[in-house]
Amino acid sequence: MQYKKQEVYNQATVPYFLLLEFSKNRPMQLLHFFVFFVLYLAIVATNLPIICAVVFDHQLHSPMYFFLMNLALQDIGSVSVIVPKSMINSLMDTRHISYFGCVAQVLIFVSFEASDLSLLTVMAYDRHVAICNPLHYEMVMNWKACIEITIIVWFAGLLYGMLHTTGTFSILFCSNIVNQFFCEIPQLLKLSCSGFNLLEVGILMSGIIVGLGCFTYIFVSYAVIFRAVLRIPSEQGKQKALSTCLPHLVVVSLIVLTGSFAYLRSPADSPSYLDFGLTVLYLFLPPLFNPIIYSMRNRNIKYVLSKLWRF
């Protein structure tokens, strides 16, 4: 991965950023395009059937599947805002992204990621109520409540994305070289002329605290859920409860693991294949495997998907 340094001394003079190029070798650029295209197509092909199944089959018109449909939408959205631009750059042998294109990429990507975490937390609450308080489930998780919760989730994600974008692009940039294949906030902050941006650091710390709170709630909820499952007398009842809980817990664990590998490291001062690979894992693995994990353990989804394929 090679790059040419370009100094920029005022934010107003940054008409564009130069993203990380995979290689200057044309065959390698085409390989990058092909690999990203296949992965992107696989993500769309695995998530879109989930969305169609929930929308068109009344058997899946329940809160759990409604939230799962929104998760699939978020997964498609988060990769769609990054991957096509990277593929086009490789295909056209360019590295450019406009200033406002970079702003839009940060805003939309962070919004999707934040709403994704919020939704996973809501899904943990949904499973907690369904298994630990089944008699109150229909009253607590009625359709009006589900729609209101989903609106709040999307709005909270957008608000957090706006705060992060404002904090990131309020700095003065001393360079327009981004050592990543998309406009990644840690790499953009490294371009600051003034060092730490207190506004962005404050927003980032708030996000970390909220994120840790969400993950803590999810894992504590599942500790309570598994204790309740062990008290279910019938083996069939235990299997049914676990079939709706384990996929969600595996999905959350996958996001935590890939995110930790990708971001619990200080951003490199120069392009690194390791940083590139870890970021690819974080971006592609969760949205690719989320629908597969849910489908493998859920008989209803497998049955409806089989009907859709036959249709």
CSV table of N, CA and C in Angstrom, one decimal, residues 96-238:
chain,number,residue,atom,x,y,z
A,96,HIS,N,-9.7,9.4,-4.9
A,96,HIS,CA,-10.4,10.6,-4.4
A,96,HIS,C,-11.7,10.4,-3.8
A,97,ILE,N,-12.0,11.2,-2.8
A,97,ILE,CA,-13.4,11.3,-2.3
A,97,ILE,C,-13.6,12.8,-1.9
A,98,SER,N,-14.6,13.4,-2.3
A,98,SER,CA,-14.8,14.8,-2.1
A,98,SER,C,-15.0,15.1,-0.6
A,99,TYR,N,-14.7,16.3,-0.2
A,99,TYR,CA,-14.9,16.7,1.2
A,99,TYR,C,-16.3,16.4,1.7
A,100,PHE,N,-17.3,16.8,1.0
A,100,PHE,CA,-18.7,16.5,1.4
A,100,PHE,C,-19.0,15.0,1.3
A,101,GLY,N,-18.4,14.3,0.3
A,101,GLY,CA,-18.6,12.9,0.3
A,101,GLY,C,-18.1,12.2,1.5
A,102,CYS,N,-17.0,12.7,2.0
A,102,CYS,CA,-16.4,12.1,3.2
A,102,CYS,C,-17.3,12.4,4.4
A,103,VAL,N,-17.8,13.7,4.5
A,103,VAL,CA,-18.7,14.0,5.5
A,103,VAL,C,-19.9,13.1,5.5
A,104,ALA,N,-20.5,12.9,4.3
A,104,ALA,CA,-21.7,12.1,4.2
A,104,ALA,C,-21.4,10.6,4.6
A,105,GLN,N,-20.2,10.1,4.3
A,105,GLN,CA,-19.8,8.8,4.6
A,105,GLN,C,-19.7,8.6,6.1
A,106,VAL,N,-19.0,9.5,6.8
A,106,VAL,CA,-18.9,9.5,8.2
A,106,VAL,C,-20.3,9.5,8.9
A,107,LEU,N,-21.1,10.5,8.5
A,107,LEU,CA,-22.5,10.7,9.1
A,107,LEU,C,-23.3,9.4,8.9
A,108,ILE,N,-23.4,8.9,7.7
A,108,ILE,CA,-24.3,7.7,7.5
A,108,ILE,C,-23.8,6.5,8.1
A,109,PHE,N,-22.4,6.2,8.0
A,109,PHE,CA,-21.9,5.0,8.6
A,109,PHE,C,-22.0,5.0,10.1
A,110,VAL,N,-21.6,6.1,10.8
A,110,VAL,CA,-21.7,6.1,12.2
A,110,VAL,C,-23.2,6.0,12.7
A,111,SER,N,-24.1,6.6,11.9
A,111,SER,CA,-25.5,6.5,12.3
A,111,SER,C,-26.0,5.1,12.2
A,112,PHE,N,-25.6,4.4,11.2
A,112,PHE,CA,-26.0,3.0,11.0
A,112,PHE,C,-25.4,2.1,12.2
A,113,GLU,N,-24.1,2.3,12.5
A,113,GLU,CA,-23.4,1.6,13.5
A,113,GLU,C,-24.0,1.8,14.9
A,114,ALA,N,-24.3,3.1,15.2
A,114,ALA,CA,-24.9,3.4,16.5
A,114,ALA,C,-26.3,2.8,16.6
A,115,SER,N,-27.1,2.9,15.6
A,115,SER,CA,-28.5,2.4,15.6
A,115,SER,C,-28.4,0.9,15.7
A,116,ASP,N,-27.4,0.2,15.1
A,116,ASP,CA,-27.2,-1.2,15.1
A,116,ASP,C,-27.0,-1.7,16.6
A,117,LEU,N,-26.2,-1.0,17.3
A,117,LEU,CA,-25.9,-1.3,18.7
A,117,LEU,C,-27.2,-1.1,19.5
A,118,SER,N,-27.9,0.0,19.3
A,118,SER,CA,-29.1,0.3,20.0
A,118,SER,C,-30.2,-0.8,19.8
A,119,LEU,N,-30.3,-1.3,18.5
A,119,LEU,CA,-31.2,-2.3,18.2
A,119,LEU,C,-30.9,-3.6,18.8
A,120,LEU,N,-29.6,-4.0,18.8
A,120,LEU,CA,-29.2,-5.2,19.5
A,120,LEU,C,-29.6,-5.2,21.0
A,121,THR,N,-29.5,-4.0,21.6
A,121,THR,CA,-29.9,-3.9,23.0
A,121,THR,C,-31.4,-4.1,23.2
A,122,VAL,N,-32.1,-3.5,22.3
A,122,VAL,CA,-33.6,-3.6,22.3
A,122,VAL,C,-34.0,-5.1,22.1
A,123,MET,N,-33.3,-5.8,21.2
A,123,MET,CA,-33.6,-7.2,20.9
A,123,MET,C,-33.3,-8.1,22.2
A,124,ALA,N,-32.3,-7.7,22.9
A,124,ALA,CA,-32.0,-8.4,24.2
A,124,ALA,C,-33.1,-8.2,25.2
A,125,TYR,N,-33.6,-6.9,25.2
A,125,TYR,CA,-34.7,-6.6,26.1
A,125,TYR,C,-36.0,-7.4,25.7
A,126,ASP,N,-36.2,-7.5,24.4
A,126,ASP,CA,-37.4,-8.3,23.9
A,126,ASP,C,-37.3,-9.7,24.3
A,127,ARG,N,-36.1,-10.3,24.2
A,127,ARG,CA,-36.0,-11.8,24.6
A,127,ARG,C,-36.1,-11.9,26.1
A,128,HIS,N,-35.6,-10.9,26.8
A,128,HIS,CA,-35.7,-11.0,28.3
A,128,HIS,C,-37.2,-11.0,28.7
A,129,VAL,N,-38.0,-10.1,28.1
A,129,VAL,CA,-39.4,-10.0,28.5
A,129,VAL,C,-40.1,-11.3,28.0
A,130,ALA,N,-39.8,-11.8,26.8
A,130,ALA,CA,-40.5,-13.0,26.3
A,130,ALA,C,-40.3,-14.2,27.1
A,131,ILE,N,-39.1,-14.4,27.7
A,131,ILE,CA,-38.7,-15.6,28.4
A,131,ILE,C,-38.9,-15.4,29.9
A,132,CYS,N,-38.6,-14.3,30.5
A,132,CYS,CA,-38.7,-14.1,31.9
A,132,CYS,C,-40.1,-13.6,32.4
A,133,ASN,N,-40.8,-12.9,31.5
A,133,ASN,CA,-42.1,-12.4,31.8
A,133,ASN,C,-43.1,-12.6,30.7
A,134,PRO,N,-43.3,-13.9,30.3
A,134,PRO,CA,-44.1,-14.2,29.1
A,134,PRO,C,-45.5,-13.8,29.2
A,135,LEU,N,-46.1,-13.7,30.4
A,135,LEU,CA,-47.5,-13.3,30.6
A,135,LEU,C,-47.7,-11.8,30.3
A,136,HIS,N,-46.6,-11.0,30.4
A,136,HIS,CA,-46.7,-9.6,30.1
A,136,HIS,C,-46.2,-9.2,28.8
A,137,TYR,N,-45.7,-10.2,28.0
A,137,TYR,CA,-45.0,-9.9,26.8
A,137,TYR,C,-45.9,-9.1,25.8
A,138,GLU,N,-47.1,-9.6,25.5
A,138,GLU,CA,-47.9,-8.9,24.5
A,138,GLU,C,-48.3,-7.5,24.9
A,139,MET,N,-48.4,-7.3,26.2
A,139,MET,CA,-48.8,-5.9,26.7
A,139,MET,C,-47.5,-5.0,26.6
A,140,VAL,N,-46.4,-5.5,26.9
A,140,VAL,CA,-45.2,-4.7,26.9
A,140,VAL,C,-44.7,-4.5,25.5
A,141,MET,N,-44.6,-5.5,24.7
A,141,MET,CA,-44.0,-5.5,23.4
A,141,MET,C,-45.1,-5.5,22.3
A,142,ASN,N,-46.1,-4.6,22.5
A,142,ASN,CA,-47.1,-4.5,21.4
A,142,ASN,C,-46.6,-3.8,20.2
A,143,TRP,N,-47.4,-3.8,19.1
A,143,TRP,CA,-46.9,-3.2,17.9
A,143,TRP,C,-46.6,-1.7,18.0
A,144,LYS,N,-47.5,-1.0,18.8
A,144,LYS,CA,-47.3,0.5,18.9
A,144,LYS,C,-45.9,0.7,19.6
A,145,ALA,N,-45.6,-0.1,20.7
A,145,ALA,CA,-44.4,0.1,21.4
A,145,ALA,C,-43.2,-0.3,20.5
A,146,CYS,N,-43.3,-1.3,19.7
A,146,CYS,CA,-42.2,-1.7,18.8
A,146,CYS,C,-41.9,-0.7,17.8
A,147,ILE,N,-42.9,-0.1,17.2
A,147,ILE,CA,-42.7,1.0,16.2
A,147,ILE,C,-42.0,2.2,16.8
A,148,GLU,N,-42.5,2.6,18.0
A,148,GLU,CA,-42.0,3.7,18.7
A,148,GLU,C,-40.5,3.5,19.1
A,149,ILE,N,-40.2,2.3,19.6
A,149,ILE,CA,-38.8,1.9,19.9
A,149,ILE,C,-37.9,2.0,18.7
A,150,THR,N,-38.4,1.5,17.6
A,150,THR,CA,-37.6,1.4,16.4
A,150,THR,C,-37.3,2.8,15.9
A,151,ILE,N,-38.3,3.7,15.9
A,151,ILE,CA,-38.1,5.1,15.5
A,151,ILE,C,-37.1,5.8,16.4
A,152,ILE,N,-37.1,5.5,17.7
A,152,ILE,CA,-36.2,6.1,18.7
A,152,ILE,C,-34.8,5.6,18.4
A,153,VAL,N,-34.7,4.3,18.0
A,153,VAL,CA,-33.4,3.6,17.7
A,153,VAL,C,-32.7,4.3,16.5
A,154,TRP,N,-33.5,4.5,15.4
A,154,TRP,CA,-33.0,5.1,14.2
A,154,TRP,C,-32.7,6.6,14.5
A,155,PHE,N,-33.5,7.3,15.2
A,155,PHE,CA,-33.3,8.7,15.5
A,155,PHE,C,-32.0,8.9,16.4
A,156,ALA,N,-31.9,8.0,17.4
A,156,ALA,CA,-30.7,8.1,18.3
A,156,ALA,C,-29.4,7.9,17.5
A,157,GLY,N,-29.5,6.9,16.5
A,157,GLY,CA,-28.3,6.6,15.7
A,157,GLY,C,-27.9,7.8,14.8
A,158,LEU,N,-29.0,8.5,14.2
A,158,LEU,CA,-28.7,9.7,13.4
A,158,LEU,C,-28.2,10.8,14.2
A,159,LEU,N,-28.7,11.0,15.4
A,159,LEU,CA,-28.2,12.1,16.3
A,159,LEU,C,-26.8,11.9,16.7
A,160,TYR,N,-26.4,10.6,17.0
A,160,TYR,CA,-25.0,10.3,17.4
A,160,TYR,C,-24.1,10.5,16.2
A,161,GLY,N,-24.6,10.1,15.0
A,161,GLY,CA,-23.8,10.3,13.8
A,161,GLY,C,-23.6,11.8,13.5
A,162,MET,N,-24.6,12.6,13.7
A,162,MET,CA,-24.5,14.1,13.5
A,162,MET,C,-23.5,14.7,14.5
A,163,LEU,N,-23.5,14.2,15.8
A,163,LEU,CA,-22.6,14.8,16.8
A,163,LEU,C,-21.1,14.4,16.4
A,164,HIS,N,-20.9,13.1,16.0
A,164,HIS,CA,-19.6,12.6,15.6
A,164,HIS,C,-19.1,13.4,14.4
A,165,THR,N,-19.9,13.6,13.4
A,165,THR,CA,-19.5,14.3,12.2
A,165,THR,C,-19.2,15.7,12.5
A,166,THR,N,-20.0,16.4,13.3
A,166,THR,CA,-19.7,17.8,13.7
A,166,THR,C,-18.4,17.9,14.4
A,167,GLY,N,-18.1,16.9,15.3
A,167,GLY,CA,-16.9,17.0,16.1
A,167,GLY,C,-15.7,16.7,15.2
A,168,THR,N,-15.8,15.7,14.3
A,168,THR,CA,-14.7,15.3,13.4
A,168,THR,C,-14.3,16.4,12.5
A,169,PHE,N,-15.3,17.0,11.8
A,169,PHE,CA,-15.0,18.0,10.8
A,169,PHE,C,-15.0,19.5,11.3
A,170,SER,N,-14.9,19.6,12.6
A,170,SER,CA,-14.7,21.0,13.1
A,170,SER,C,-13.2,21.3,13.3
A,171,ILE,N,-12.3,20.3,13.0
A,171,ILE,CA,-10.9,20.5,13.1
A,171,ILE,C,-10.3,21.1,11.9
A,172,LEU,N,-9.1,21.6,12.0
A,172,LEU,CA,-8.3,22.0,10.9
A,172,LEU,C,-7.4,20.9,10.4
A,173,PHE,N,-7.5,20.5,9.1
A,173,PHE,CA,-6.7,19.4,8.6
A,173,PHE,C,-5.4,19.9,8.0
A,174,CYS,N,-4.3,19.2,8.5
A,174,CYS,CA,-3.0,19.5,7.9
A,174,CYS,C,-2.6,18.6,6.8
A,175,SER,N,-3.4,17.6,6.5
A,175,SER,CA,-3.1,16.7,5.4
A,175,SER,C,-4.5,16.2,4.9
A,176,ASN,N,-4.5,15.7,3.7
A,176,ASN,CA,-5.7,15.1,3.2
A,176,ASN,C,-5.5,13.6,2.8
A,177,ILE,N,-4.5,13.0,3.4
A,177,ILE,CA,-4.1,11.6,3.2
A,177,ILE,C,-4.8,10.8,4.3
A,178,VAL,N,-5.8,10.0,3.9
A,178,VAL,CA,-6.5,9.1,4.9
A,178,VAL,C,-5.9,7.7,4.8
A,179,ASN,N,-5.3,7.2,5.8
A,179,ASN,CA,-4.7,5.8,5.8
A,179,ASN,C,-5.8,4.7,6.0
A,180,GLN,N,-6.8,4.8,5.2
A,180,GLN,CA,-7.9,3.8,5.3
A,180,GLN,C,-8.7,3.9,4.0
A,181,PHE,N,-9.4,2.8,3.6
A,181,PHE,CA,-10.1,2.8,2.4
A,181,PHE,C,-11.4,3.5,2.4
A,182,PHE,N,-11.8,4.0,3.6
A,182,PHE,CA,-13.0,4.9,3.7
A,182,PHE,C,-12.7,6.0,4.7
A,183,CYS,N,-13.6,6.9,4.9
A,183,CYS,CA,-13.3,8.0,5.8
A,183,CYS,C,-13.6,7.6,7.2
A,184,GLU,N,-12.6,7.0,7.9
A,184,GLU,CA,-12.7,6.5,9.2
A,184,GLU,C,-12.3,7.6,10.2
A,185,ILE,N,-13.1,7.7,11.2
A,185,ILE,CA,-12.9,8.8,12.2
A,185,ILE,C,-11.5,8.8,12.8
A,186,PRO,N,-11.0,7.7,13.4
A,186,PRO,CA,-9.6,7.8,14.0
A,186,PRO,C,-8.6,8.2,13.0
A,187,GLN,N,-8.7,7.8,11.7
A,187,GLN,CA,-7.7,8.3,10.7
A,187,GLN,C,-7.9,9.7,10.4
A,188,LEU,N,-9.1,10.2,10.4
A,188,LEU,CA,-9.3,11.6,10.1
A,188,LEU,C,-8.8,12.5,11.2
A,189,LEU,N,-9.0,12.1,12.5
A,189,LEU,CA,-8.5,12.8,13.6
A,189,LEU,C,-7.0,12.9,13.6
A,190,LYS,N,-6.3,12.0,13.0
A,190,LYS,CA,-4.8,12.0,13.0
A,190,LYS,C,-4.3,13.1,12.0
A,191,LEU,N,-5.2,13.6,11.2
A,191,LEU,CA,-4.9,14.7,10.3
A,191,LEU,C,-5.0,16.1,10.9
A,192,SER,N,-5.4,16.2,12.1
A,192,SER,CA,-5.6,17.5,12.8
A,192,SER,C,-4.3,18.2,13.0
A,193,CYS,N,-4.4,19.5,12.7
A,193,CYS,CA,-3.2,20.4,12.9
A,193,CYS,C,-3.0,20.7,14.4
A,194,SER,N,-4.1,20.6,15.2
A,194,SER,CA,-4.1,21.1,16.6
A,194,SER,C,-4.1,20.0,17.6
A,195,GLY,N,-3.8,18.8,17.2
A,195,GLY,CA,-3.8,17.6,18.1
A,195,GLY,C,-5.2,17.2,18.5
A,196,PHE,N,-5.4,17.0,19.8
A,196,PHE,CA,-6.7,16.5,20.3
A,196,PHE,C,-7.8,17.5,20.1
A,197,ASN,N,-8.9,17.0,19.6
A,197,ASN,CA,-10.1,17.8,19.5
A,197,ASN,C,-11.0,17.5,20.7
A,198,LEU,N,-11.2,18.5,21.6
A,198,LEU,CA,-11.9,18.2,22.9
A,198,LEU,C,-13.3,17.8,22.6
A,199,LEU,N,-14.0,18.5,21.6
A,199,LEU,CA,-15.4,18.1,21.3
A,199,LEU,C,-15.5,16.7,20.9
A,200,GLU,N,-14.6,16.3,19.9
A,200,GLU,CA,-14.7,14.9,19.4
A,200,GLU,C,-14.3,13.9,20.4
A,201,VAL,N,-13.3,14.2,21.2
A,201,VAL,CA,-12.9,13.3,22.3
A,201,VAL,C,-14.1,13.1,23.3
A,202,GLY,N,-14.8,14.2,23.6
A,202,GLY,CA,-15.9,14.1,24.6
A,202,GLY,C,-17.0,13.3,24.0
A,203,ILE,N,-17.3,13.5,22.7
A,203,ILE,CA,-18.4,12.7,22.0
A,203,ILE,C,-17.9,11.2,22.0
A,204,LEU,N,-16.7,11.0,21.7
A,204,LEU,CA,-16.2,9.6,21.6
A,204,LEU,C,-16.2,8.9,22.9
A,205,MET,N,-15.8,9.6,24.0
A,205,MET,CA,-15.9,9.0,25.3
A,205,MET,C,-17.3,8.7,25.8
A,206,SER,N,-18.2,9.6,25.4
A,206,SER,CA,-19.7,9.4,25.7
A,206,SER,C,-20.2,8.2,25.0
A,207,GLY,N,-19.7,8.0,23.7
A,207,GLY,CA,-20.2,6.9,22.9
A,207,GLY,C,-19.6,5.6,23.5
A,208,ILE,N,-18.4,5.6,24.0
A,208,ILE,CA,-17.8,4.4,24.6
A,208,ILE,C,-18.5,4.0,25.8
A,209,ILE,N,-18.8,5.0,26.6
A,209,ILE,CA,-19.6,4.7,27.9
A,209,ILE,C,-20.9,4.1,27.6
A,210,VAL,N,-21.6,4.7,26.6
A,210,VAL,CA,-23.0,4.2,26.3
A,210,VAL,C,-22.8,2.8,25.7
A,211,GLY,N,-21.8,2.6,24.8
A,211,GLY,CA,-21.6,1.3,24.2
A,211,GLY,C,-21.3,0.2,25.2
A,212,LEU,N,-20.5,0.5,26.2
A,212,LEU,CA,-20.2,-0.4,27.2
A,212,LEU,C,-21.4,-0.7,28.1
A,213,GLY,N,-22.2,0.3,28.3
A,213,GLY,CA,-23.5,0.1,29.0
A,213,GLY,C,-24.4,-0.8,28.3
A,214,CYS,N,-24.5,-0.6,27.0
A,214,CYS,CA,-25.4,-1.5,26.1
A,214,CYS,C,-24.9,-3.0,26.2
A,215,PHE,N,-23.6,-3.2,26.0
A,215,PHE,CA,-23.0,-4.5,26.0
A,215,PHE,C,-23.2,-5.2,27.4
A,216,THR,N,-23.0,-4.4,28.4
A,216,THR,CA,-23.2,-4.9,29.8
A,216,THR,C,-24.6,-5.3,30.0
A,217,TYR,N,-25.5,-4.5,29.5
A,217,TYR,CA,-27.0,-4.8,29.7
A,217,TYR,C,-27.3,-6.1,28.9
A,218,ILE,N,-26.8,-6.2,27.7
A,218,ILE,CA,-27.1,-7.4,26.9
A,218,ILE,C,-26.6,-8.7,27.6
A,219,PHE,N,-25.3,-8.7,28.0
A,219,PHE,CA,-24.8,-9.9,28.6
A,219,PHE,C,-25.4,-10.2,30.0
A,220,VAL,N,-25.7,-9.2,30.8
A,220,VAL,CA,-26.4,-9.4,32.0
A,220,VAL,C,-27.8,-10.0,31.8
A,221,SER,N,-28.5,-9.4,30.8
A,221,SER,CA,-29.8,-9.9,30.4
A,221,SER,C,-29.8,-11.4,30.1
A,222,TYR,N,-28.8,-11.8,29.3
A,222,TYR,CA,-28.7,-13.2,28.9
A,222,TYR,C,-28.3,-14.1,30.0
A,223,ALA,N,-27.6,-13.6,31.0
A,223,ALA,CA,-27.3,-14.4,32.2
A,223,ALA,C,-28.6,-14.7,32.9
A,224,VAL,N,-29.5,-13.7,33.0
A,224,VAL,CA,-30.8,-13.9,33.7
A,224,VAL,C,-31.7,-14.8,32.8
A,225,ILE,N,-31.6,-14.6,31.5
A,225,ILE,CA,-32.4,-15.4,30.6
A,225,ILE,C,-32.0,-16.9,30.7
A,226,PHE,N,-30.7,-17.2,30.7
A,226,PHE,CA,-30.3,-18.6,30.7
A,226,PHE,C,-30.6,-19.2,32.1
A,227,ARG,N,-30.6,-18.4,33.1
A,227,ARG,CA,-31.1,-19.0,34.4
A,227,ARG,C,-32.6,-19.3,34.4
A,228,ALA,N,-33.3,-18.5,33.7
A,228,ALA,CA,-34.8,-18.8,33.6
A,228,ALA,C,-35.0,-20.0,32.7
A,229,VAL,N,-34.2,-20.1,31.6
A,229,VAL,CA,-34.3,-21.3,30.7
A,229,VAL,C,-34.1,-22.6,31.4
A,230,LEU,N,-33.1,-22.6,32.3
A,230,LEU,CA,-32.8,-23.8,33.1
A,230,LEU,C,-33.9,-24.3,34.0
A,231,ARG,N,-34.8,-23.3,34.3
A,231,ARG,CA,-36.0,-23.7,35.1
A,231,ARG,C,-37.2,-24.2,34.3
A,232,ILE,N,-37.1,-24.1,33.0
A,232,ILE,CA,-38.2,-24.6,32.1
A,232,ILE,C,-38.2,-26.1,32.2
A,233,PRO,N,-39.3,-26.7,32.6
A,233,PRO,CA,-39.4,-28.2,32.8
A,233,PRO,C,-39.2,-29.0,31.6
A,234,SER,N,-39.7,-28.7,30.5
A,234,SER,CA,-39.7,-29.5,29.3
A,234,SER,C,-38.4,-29.2,28.5
A,235,GLU,N,-37.8,-30.3,27.9
A,235,GLU,CA,-36.7,-30.1,27.1
A,235,GLU,C,-37.0,-29.4,25.8
A,236,GLN,N,-38.2,-29.6,25.3
A,236,GLN,CA,-38.6,-28.9,24.1
A,236,GLN,C,-38.7,-27.4,24.3
A,237,GLY,N,-39.3,-27.0,25.5
A,237,GLY,CA,-39.4,-25.6,25.8
A,237,GLY,C,-38.0,-25.0,25.9
A,238,LYS,N,-37.0,-25.7,26.5
A,238,LYS,CA,-35.7,-25.1,26.6
A,238,LYS,C,-35.1,-24.9,25.2
